[in-house]
Short mmCIF file of C-alpha atoms in Angstrom, two decimals:
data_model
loop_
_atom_site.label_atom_id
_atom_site.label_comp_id
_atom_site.label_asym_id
_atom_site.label_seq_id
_atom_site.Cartn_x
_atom_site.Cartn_y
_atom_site.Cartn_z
CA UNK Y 26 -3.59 -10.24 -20.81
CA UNK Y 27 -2.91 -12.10 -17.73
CA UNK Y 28 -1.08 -9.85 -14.53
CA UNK Y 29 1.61 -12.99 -13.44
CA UNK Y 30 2.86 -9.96 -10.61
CA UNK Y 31 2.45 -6.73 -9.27
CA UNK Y 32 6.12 -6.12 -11.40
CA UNK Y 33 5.12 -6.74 -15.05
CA UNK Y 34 1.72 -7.73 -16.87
CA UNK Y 35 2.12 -9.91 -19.65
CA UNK Y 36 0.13 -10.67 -22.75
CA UNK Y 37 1.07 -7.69 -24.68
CA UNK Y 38 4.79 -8.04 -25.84
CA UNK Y 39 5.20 -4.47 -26.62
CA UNK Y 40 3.85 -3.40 -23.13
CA UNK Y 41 5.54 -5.94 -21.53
CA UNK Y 42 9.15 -5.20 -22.96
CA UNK Y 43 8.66 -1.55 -22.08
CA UNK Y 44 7.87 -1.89 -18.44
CA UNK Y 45 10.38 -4.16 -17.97
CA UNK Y 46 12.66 -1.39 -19.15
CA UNK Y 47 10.91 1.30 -17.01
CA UNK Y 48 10.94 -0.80 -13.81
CA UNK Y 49 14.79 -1.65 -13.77
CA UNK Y 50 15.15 2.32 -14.54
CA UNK Y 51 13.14 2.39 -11.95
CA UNK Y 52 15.17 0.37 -9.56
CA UNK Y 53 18.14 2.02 -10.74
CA UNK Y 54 17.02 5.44 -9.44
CA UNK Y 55 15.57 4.01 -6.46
CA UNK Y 56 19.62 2.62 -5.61
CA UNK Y 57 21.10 6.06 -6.89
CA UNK Y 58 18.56 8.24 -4.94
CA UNK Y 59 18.69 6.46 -1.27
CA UNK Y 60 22.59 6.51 -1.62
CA UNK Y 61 24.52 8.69 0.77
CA UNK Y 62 27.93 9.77 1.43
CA UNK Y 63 27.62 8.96 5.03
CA UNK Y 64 27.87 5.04 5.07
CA UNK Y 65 25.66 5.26 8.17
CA UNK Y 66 22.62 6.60 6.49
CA UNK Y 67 23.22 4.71 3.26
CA UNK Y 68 23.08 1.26 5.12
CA UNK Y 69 20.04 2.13 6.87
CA UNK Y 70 18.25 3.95 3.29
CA UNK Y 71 19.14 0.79 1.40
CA UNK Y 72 17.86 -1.77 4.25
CA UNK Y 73 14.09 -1.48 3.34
CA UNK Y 74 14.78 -1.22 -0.43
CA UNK Y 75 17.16 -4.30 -0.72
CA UNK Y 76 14.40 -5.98 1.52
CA UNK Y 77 12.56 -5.79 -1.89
CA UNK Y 78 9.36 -4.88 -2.91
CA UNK Y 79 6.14 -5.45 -5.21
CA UNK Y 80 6.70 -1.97 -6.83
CA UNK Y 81 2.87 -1.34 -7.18
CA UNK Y 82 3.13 1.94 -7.12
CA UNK Y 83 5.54 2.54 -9.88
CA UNK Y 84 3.69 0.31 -12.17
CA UNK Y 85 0.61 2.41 -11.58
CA UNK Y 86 2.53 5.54 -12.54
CA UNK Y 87 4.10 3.58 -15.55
CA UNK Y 88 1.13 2.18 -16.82
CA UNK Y 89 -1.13 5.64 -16.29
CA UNK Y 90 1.77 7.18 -18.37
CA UNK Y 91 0.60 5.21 -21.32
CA UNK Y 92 -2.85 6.97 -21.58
CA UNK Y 93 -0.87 10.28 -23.08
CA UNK Y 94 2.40 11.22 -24.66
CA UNK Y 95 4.95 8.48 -25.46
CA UNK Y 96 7.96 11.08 -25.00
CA UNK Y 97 7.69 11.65 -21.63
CA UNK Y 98 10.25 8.71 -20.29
CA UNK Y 99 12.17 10.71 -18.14
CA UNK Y 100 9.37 12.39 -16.37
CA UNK Y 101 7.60 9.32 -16.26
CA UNK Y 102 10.49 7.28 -14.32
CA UNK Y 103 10.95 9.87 -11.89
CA UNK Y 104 7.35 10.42 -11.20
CA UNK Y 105 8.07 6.35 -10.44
CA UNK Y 106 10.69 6.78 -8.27
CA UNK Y 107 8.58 9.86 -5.75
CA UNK Y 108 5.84 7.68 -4.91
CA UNK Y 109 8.05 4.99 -4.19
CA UNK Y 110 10.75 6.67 -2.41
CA UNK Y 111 7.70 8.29 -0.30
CA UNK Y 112 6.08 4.87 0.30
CA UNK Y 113 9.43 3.69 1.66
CA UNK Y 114 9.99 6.79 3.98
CA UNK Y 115 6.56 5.69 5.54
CA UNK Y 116 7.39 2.15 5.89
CA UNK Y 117 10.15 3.45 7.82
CA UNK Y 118 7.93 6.07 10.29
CA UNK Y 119 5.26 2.95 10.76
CA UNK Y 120 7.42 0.65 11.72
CA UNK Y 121 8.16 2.84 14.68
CA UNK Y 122 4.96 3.76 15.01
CA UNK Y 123 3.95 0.59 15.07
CA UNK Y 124 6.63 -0.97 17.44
CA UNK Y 125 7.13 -3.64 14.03
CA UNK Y 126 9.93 -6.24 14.53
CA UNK Y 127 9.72 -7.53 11.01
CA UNK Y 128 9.45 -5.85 7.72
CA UNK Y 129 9.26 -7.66 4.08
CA UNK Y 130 10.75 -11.24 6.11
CA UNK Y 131 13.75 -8.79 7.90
CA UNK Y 132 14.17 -7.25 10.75
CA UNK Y 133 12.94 -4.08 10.61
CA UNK Y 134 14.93 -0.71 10.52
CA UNK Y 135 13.95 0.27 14.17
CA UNK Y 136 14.23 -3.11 15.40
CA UNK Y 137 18.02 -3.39 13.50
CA UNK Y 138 18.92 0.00 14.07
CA UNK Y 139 16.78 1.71 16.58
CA UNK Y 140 13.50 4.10 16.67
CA UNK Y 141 15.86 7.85 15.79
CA UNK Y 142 17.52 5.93 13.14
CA UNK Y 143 14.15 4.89 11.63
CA UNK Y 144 12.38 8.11 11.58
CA UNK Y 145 15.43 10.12 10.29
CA UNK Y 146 16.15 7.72 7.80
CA UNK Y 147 12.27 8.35 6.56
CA UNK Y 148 13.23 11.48 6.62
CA UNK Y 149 15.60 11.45 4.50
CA UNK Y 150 13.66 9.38 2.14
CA UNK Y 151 11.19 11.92 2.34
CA UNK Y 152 13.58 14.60 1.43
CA UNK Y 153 15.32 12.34 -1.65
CA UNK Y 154 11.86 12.34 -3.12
CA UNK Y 155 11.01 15.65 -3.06
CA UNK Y 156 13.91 16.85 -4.68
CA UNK Y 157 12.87 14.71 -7.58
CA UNK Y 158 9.27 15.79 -7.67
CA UNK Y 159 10.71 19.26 -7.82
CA UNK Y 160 11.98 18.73 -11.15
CA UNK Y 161 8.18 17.68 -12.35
CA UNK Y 162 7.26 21.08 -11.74
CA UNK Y 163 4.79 23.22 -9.63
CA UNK Y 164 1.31 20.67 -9.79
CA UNK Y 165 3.76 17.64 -9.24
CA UNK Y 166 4.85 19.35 -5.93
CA UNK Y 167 1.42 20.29 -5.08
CA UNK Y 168 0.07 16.72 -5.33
CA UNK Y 169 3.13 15.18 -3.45
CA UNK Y 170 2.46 17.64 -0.43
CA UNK Y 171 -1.49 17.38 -0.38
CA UNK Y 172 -0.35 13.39 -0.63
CA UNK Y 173 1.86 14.01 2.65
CA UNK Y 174 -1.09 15.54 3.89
CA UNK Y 175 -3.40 12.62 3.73
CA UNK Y 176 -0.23 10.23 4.85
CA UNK Y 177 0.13 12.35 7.88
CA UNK Y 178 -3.42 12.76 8.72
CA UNK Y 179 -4.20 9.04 8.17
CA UNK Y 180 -1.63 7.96 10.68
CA UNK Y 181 -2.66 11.01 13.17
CA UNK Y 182 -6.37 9.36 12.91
CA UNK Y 183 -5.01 5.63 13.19
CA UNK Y 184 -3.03 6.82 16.43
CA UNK Y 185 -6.23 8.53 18.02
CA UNK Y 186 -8.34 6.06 16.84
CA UNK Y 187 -11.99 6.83 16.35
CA UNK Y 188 -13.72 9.03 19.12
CA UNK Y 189 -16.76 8.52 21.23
CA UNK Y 190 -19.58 8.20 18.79
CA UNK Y 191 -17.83 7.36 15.70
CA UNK Y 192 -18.58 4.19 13.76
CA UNK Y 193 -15.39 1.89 14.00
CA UNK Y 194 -15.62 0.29 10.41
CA UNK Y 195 -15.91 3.91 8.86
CA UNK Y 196 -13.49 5.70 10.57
CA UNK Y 197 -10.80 2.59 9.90
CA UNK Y 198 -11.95 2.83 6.12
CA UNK Y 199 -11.50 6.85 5.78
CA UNK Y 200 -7.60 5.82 7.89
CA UNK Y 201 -7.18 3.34 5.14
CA UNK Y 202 -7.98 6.13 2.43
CA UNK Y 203 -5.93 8.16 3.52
CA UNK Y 204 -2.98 5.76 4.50
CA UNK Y 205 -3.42 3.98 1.51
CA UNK Y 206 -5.34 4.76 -0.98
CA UNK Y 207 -3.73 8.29 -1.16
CA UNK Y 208 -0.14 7.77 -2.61
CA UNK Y 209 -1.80 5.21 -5.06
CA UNK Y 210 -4.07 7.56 -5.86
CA UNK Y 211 -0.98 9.98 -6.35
CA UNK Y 212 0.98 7.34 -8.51
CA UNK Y 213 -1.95 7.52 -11.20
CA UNK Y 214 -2.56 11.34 -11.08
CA UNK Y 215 1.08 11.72 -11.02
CA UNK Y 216 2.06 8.97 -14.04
CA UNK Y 217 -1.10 10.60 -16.13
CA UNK Y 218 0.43 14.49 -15.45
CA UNK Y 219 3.89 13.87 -16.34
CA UNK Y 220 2.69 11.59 -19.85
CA UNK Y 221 0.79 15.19 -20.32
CA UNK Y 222 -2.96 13.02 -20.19
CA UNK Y 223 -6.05 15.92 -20.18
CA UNK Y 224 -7.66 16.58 -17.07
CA UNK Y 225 -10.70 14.00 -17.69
CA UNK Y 226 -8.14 11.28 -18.21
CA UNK Y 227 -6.15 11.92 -15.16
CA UNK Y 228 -9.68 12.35 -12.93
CA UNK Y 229 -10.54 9.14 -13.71
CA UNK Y 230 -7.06 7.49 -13.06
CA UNK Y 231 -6.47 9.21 -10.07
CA UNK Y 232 -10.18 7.56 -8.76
CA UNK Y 233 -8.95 4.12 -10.17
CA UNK Y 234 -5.93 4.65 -7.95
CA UNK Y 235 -7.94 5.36 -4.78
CA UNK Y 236 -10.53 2.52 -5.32
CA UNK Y 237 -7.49 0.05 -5.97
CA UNK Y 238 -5.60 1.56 -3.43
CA UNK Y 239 -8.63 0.80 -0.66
CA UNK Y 240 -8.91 -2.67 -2.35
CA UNK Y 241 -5.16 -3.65 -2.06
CA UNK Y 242 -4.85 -2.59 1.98
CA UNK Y 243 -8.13 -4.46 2.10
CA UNK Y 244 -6.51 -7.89 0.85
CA UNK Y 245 -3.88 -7.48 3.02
CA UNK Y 246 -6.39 -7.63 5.86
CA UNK Y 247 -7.32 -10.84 4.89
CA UNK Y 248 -4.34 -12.50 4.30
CA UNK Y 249 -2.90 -11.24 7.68
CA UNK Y 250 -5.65 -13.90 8.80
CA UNK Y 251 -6.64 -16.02 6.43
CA UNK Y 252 -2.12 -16.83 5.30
CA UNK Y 253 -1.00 -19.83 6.64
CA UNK Y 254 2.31 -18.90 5.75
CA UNK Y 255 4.81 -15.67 6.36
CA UNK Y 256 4.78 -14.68 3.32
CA UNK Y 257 3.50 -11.46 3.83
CA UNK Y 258 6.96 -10.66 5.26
CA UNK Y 259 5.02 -10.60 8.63
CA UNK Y 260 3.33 -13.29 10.73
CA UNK Y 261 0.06 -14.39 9.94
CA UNK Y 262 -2.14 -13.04 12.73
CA UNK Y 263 0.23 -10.30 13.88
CA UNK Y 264 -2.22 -7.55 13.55
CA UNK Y 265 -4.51 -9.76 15.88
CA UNK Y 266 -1.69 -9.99 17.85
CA UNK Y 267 -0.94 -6.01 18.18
CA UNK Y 268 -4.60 -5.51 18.96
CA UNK Y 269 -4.69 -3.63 15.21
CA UNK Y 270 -8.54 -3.65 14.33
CA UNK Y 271 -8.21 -4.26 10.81
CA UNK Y 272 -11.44 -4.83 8.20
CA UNK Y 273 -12.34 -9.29 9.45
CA UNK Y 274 -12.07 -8.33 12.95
CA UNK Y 275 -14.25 -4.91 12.71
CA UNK Y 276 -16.77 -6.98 10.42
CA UNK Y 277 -16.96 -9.79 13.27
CA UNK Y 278 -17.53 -7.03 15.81
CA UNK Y 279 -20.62 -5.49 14.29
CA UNK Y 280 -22.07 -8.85 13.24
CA UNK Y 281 -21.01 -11.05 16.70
CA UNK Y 282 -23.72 -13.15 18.00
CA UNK Y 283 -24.01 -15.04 21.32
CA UNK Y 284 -22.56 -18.08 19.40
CA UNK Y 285 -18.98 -16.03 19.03
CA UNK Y 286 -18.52 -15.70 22.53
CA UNK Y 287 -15.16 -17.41 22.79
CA UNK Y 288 -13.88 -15.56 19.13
CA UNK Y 289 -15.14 -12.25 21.26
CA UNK Y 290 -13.20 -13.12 24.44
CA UNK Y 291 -9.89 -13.81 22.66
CA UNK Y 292 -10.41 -10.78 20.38
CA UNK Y 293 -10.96 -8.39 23.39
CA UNK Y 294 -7.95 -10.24 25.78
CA UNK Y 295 -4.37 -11.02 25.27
CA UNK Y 296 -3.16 -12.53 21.78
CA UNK Y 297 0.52 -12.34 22.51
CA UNK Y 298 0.13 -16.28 23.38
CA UNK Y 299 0.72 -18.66 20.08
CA UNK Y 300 -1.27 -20.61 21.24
CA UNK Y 301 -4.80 -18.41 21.89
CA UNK Y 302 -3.69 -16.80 18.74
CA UNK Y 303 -3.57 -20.02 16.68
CA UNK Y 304 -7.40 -20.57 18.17
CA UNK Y 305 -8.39 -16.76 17.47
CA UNK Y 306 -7.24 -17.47 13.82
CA UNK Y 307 -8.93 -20.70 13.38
CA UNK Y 308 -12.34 -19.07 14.68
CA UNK Y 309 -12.11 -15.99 12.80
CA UNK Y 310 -11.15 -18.00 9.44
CA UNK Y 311 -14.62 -19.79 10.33
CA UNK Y 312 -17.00 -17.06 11.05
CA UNK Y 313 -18.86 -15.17 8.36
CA UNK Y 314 -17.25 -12.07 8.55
CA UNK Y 315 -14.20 -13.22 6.63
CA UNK Y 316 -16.83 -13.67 4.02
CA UNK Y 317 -18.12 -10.43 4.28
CA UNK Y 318 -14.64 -9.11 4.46
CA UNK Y 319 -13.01 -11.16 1.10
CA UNK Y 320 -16.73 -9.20 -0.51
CA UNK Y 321 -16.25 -6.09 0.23
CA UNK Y 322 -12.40 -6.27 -1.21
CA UNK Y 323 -14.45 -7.78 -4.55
CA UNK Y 324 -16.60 -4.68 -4.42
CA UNK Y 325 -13.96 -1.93 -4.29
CA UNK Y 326 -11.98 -4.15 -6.62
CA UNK Y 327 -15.39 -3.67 -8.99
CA UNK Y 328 -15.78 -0.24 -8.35
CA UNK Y 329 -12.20 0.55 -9.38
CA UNK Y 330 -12.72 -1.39 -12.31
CA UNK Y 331 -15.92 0.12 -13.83
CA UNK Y 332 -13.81 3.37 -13.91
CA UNK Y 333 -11.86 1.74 -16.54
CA UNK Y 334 -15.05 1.73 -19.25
CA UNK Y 335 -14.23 5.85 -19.15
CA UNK Y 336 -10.37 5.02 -20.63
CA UNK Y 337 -9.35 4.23 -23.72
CA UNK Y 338 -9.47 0.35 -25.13
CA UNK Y 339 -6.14 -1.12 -25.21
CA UNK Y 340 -3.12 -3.05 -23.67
CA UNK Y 341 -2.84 -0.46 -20.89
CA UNK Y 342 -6.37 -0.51 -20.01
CA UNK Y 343 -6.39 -4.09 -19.66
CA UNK Y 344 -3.14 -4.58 -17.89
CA UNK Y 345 -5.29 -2.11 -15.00
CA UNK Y 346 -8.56 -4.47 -15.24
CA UNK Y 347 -5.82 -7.25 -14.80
CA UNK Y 348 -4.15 -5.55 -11.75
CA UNK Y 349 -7.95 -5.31 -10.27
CA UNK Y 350 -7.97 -9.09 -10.31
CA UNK Y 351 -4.70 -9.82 -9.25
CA UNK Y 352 -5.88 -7.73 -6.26
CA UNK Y 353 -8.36 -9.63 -5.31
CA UNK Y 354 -6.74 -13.24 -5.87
CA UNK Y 355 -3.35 -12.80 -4.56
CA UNK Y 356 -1.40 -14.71 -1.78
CA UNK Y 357 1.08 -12.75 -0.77
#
């Protein structure tokens, strides 16, 4: 079985055909449940979804689901349709955290609407997908607000930033945890709960989602420098640019020599310039630490997939080892 995209495996017909189904229910809900009376709010709650999306979260939840009962659709789908909704709420709050100008190759919502638009549409998001996850009873609840917990409390640590004494590298790895690795984490546990899976089955897929979860914020950190293209719906280089220490640049810092003076210099001064950013890019894509960087993505990628030897053989437990590749080897 060969992953062609983070929206369907293929190899195994069966599989296939069914998340195929399940995603466009999926993307059904997703257009029924950020739709609002007030045409206001339902232009700004559909701008980040019609932006499009890889959906990696729902196909987590989907394909944990098919570790336990095969009745569960309905659960299943809407379990789907919290994690995203709740991924797109904080998309929303980032972005103005952030300052972002462009999200998935659009203007963002703050930079179309403005900054109180943003955050209340989030909000609303927020509040669209917990009336969902209501209706997946008490546990679902308590792992979508211990998941808020962890969103809020990575971004609260990103904001601060680490404090005198801490190690750079691991407190930007426990934000990206947290940030990240959380609601993945969530869409497992979550997809393996609602399909009814025993406790041992949903401990280990909630772990897969974590270690996955690390490893896919991970690869975007080197594609934001090693993409010669925008097709991460962003500029290569922009989190150089916005002085966003992300896992190359924190690598080069703990290994920088007296040879890297000039990668140090621009890394430490004013990016904004194309032009000292096209040179920052060019010296960072050279130095060892994107090496070291593209490695350590491998390793959590490895990690997450030794956890698969403790799940059943299978389509669905191949379509995960294939999502653990695709991880590692994507573009975009």
């Amino acid at each position: 079985m060969t992953a062609t995209s983070f929206g369907v495996p293929a190899g195994d017909v069966a599989l296939e055909a069914m998340l195929r189904a399940r995603l466009q229910a999926v993307e059904d809900g997703l257009a029924a449940a950020v739709s609002s009376e007030a045409e206001f709010v339902n232009e700004a709650a559909h701008h980040l979804l019609d932006a499009g999306g890889k959906r990696f979260r729902p196909l987590l939840v989907l394909l944990s689901a098919q570790f336990g009962s095969p009745h569960a659709e309905d659960d299943v789908v809407a379990a789907a349709l919290v994690v995203e909704l709740t991924h797109l709420a904080t998309l929303y709050h980032d972005d103005v955290m952030d300052e972002a100008r462009l999200r998935r190759g659009a203007a963002s919502a703050n930079a179309r609407f403005d900054n109180s638009v943003a955050i209340l549409t989030g909000d609303f998001l927020f509040a669209q997908a917990s009336d969902i996850v209501a209706g997946l009873g008490t546990e679902a609840v308590h792992i979508q607000a211990r998941t808020f917990a962890r969103l809020v409390q990575g971004q609260i640590a990103e904001t601060r930033g680490p404090l005198p004494g801490d190690d750079p590298l691991d407190h930007y790895l426990t934000v990206v945890a947290d940030k990240t690795g959380s609601l993945i984490a969530a869409s497992a546990r979550l997809g393996a709960l609602t399909a009814s899976c025993d406790e041992p089955l949903q401990r280990v897929l909630t772990d897969f989602g974590e270690r996955i979860g690390i490893a896919f914020q991970l690869s975007d950190d080197v594609l934001d420098v090693a993409s010669e293209s925008a097709e991460l719906g962003k500029t290569p280089g922009t989190d150089l640019r916005e002085r966003v220490p992300t896992l190359p640049v924190l690598l080069f810092q703990r290994a920088a020599g007296p040879a890297d003076g000039r990668l140090h210099e621009l890394l430490a001064g004013d990016l904004t310039d194309d032009a000292l950013l096209t040179e920052a890019l060019l010296l960072l894509r050279a130095h060892p630490a994107m090496a070291a960087a593209r490695s350590y993505v491998l390793d959590q990628a490895a990690q997450a997939r030794a956890l698969l030897d403790q799940l059943p053989a299978g389509a669905p437990r191949d379509a995960l080892g294939d999502l653990c590749d695709l991880v590692v080897t994507r573009t975009s």
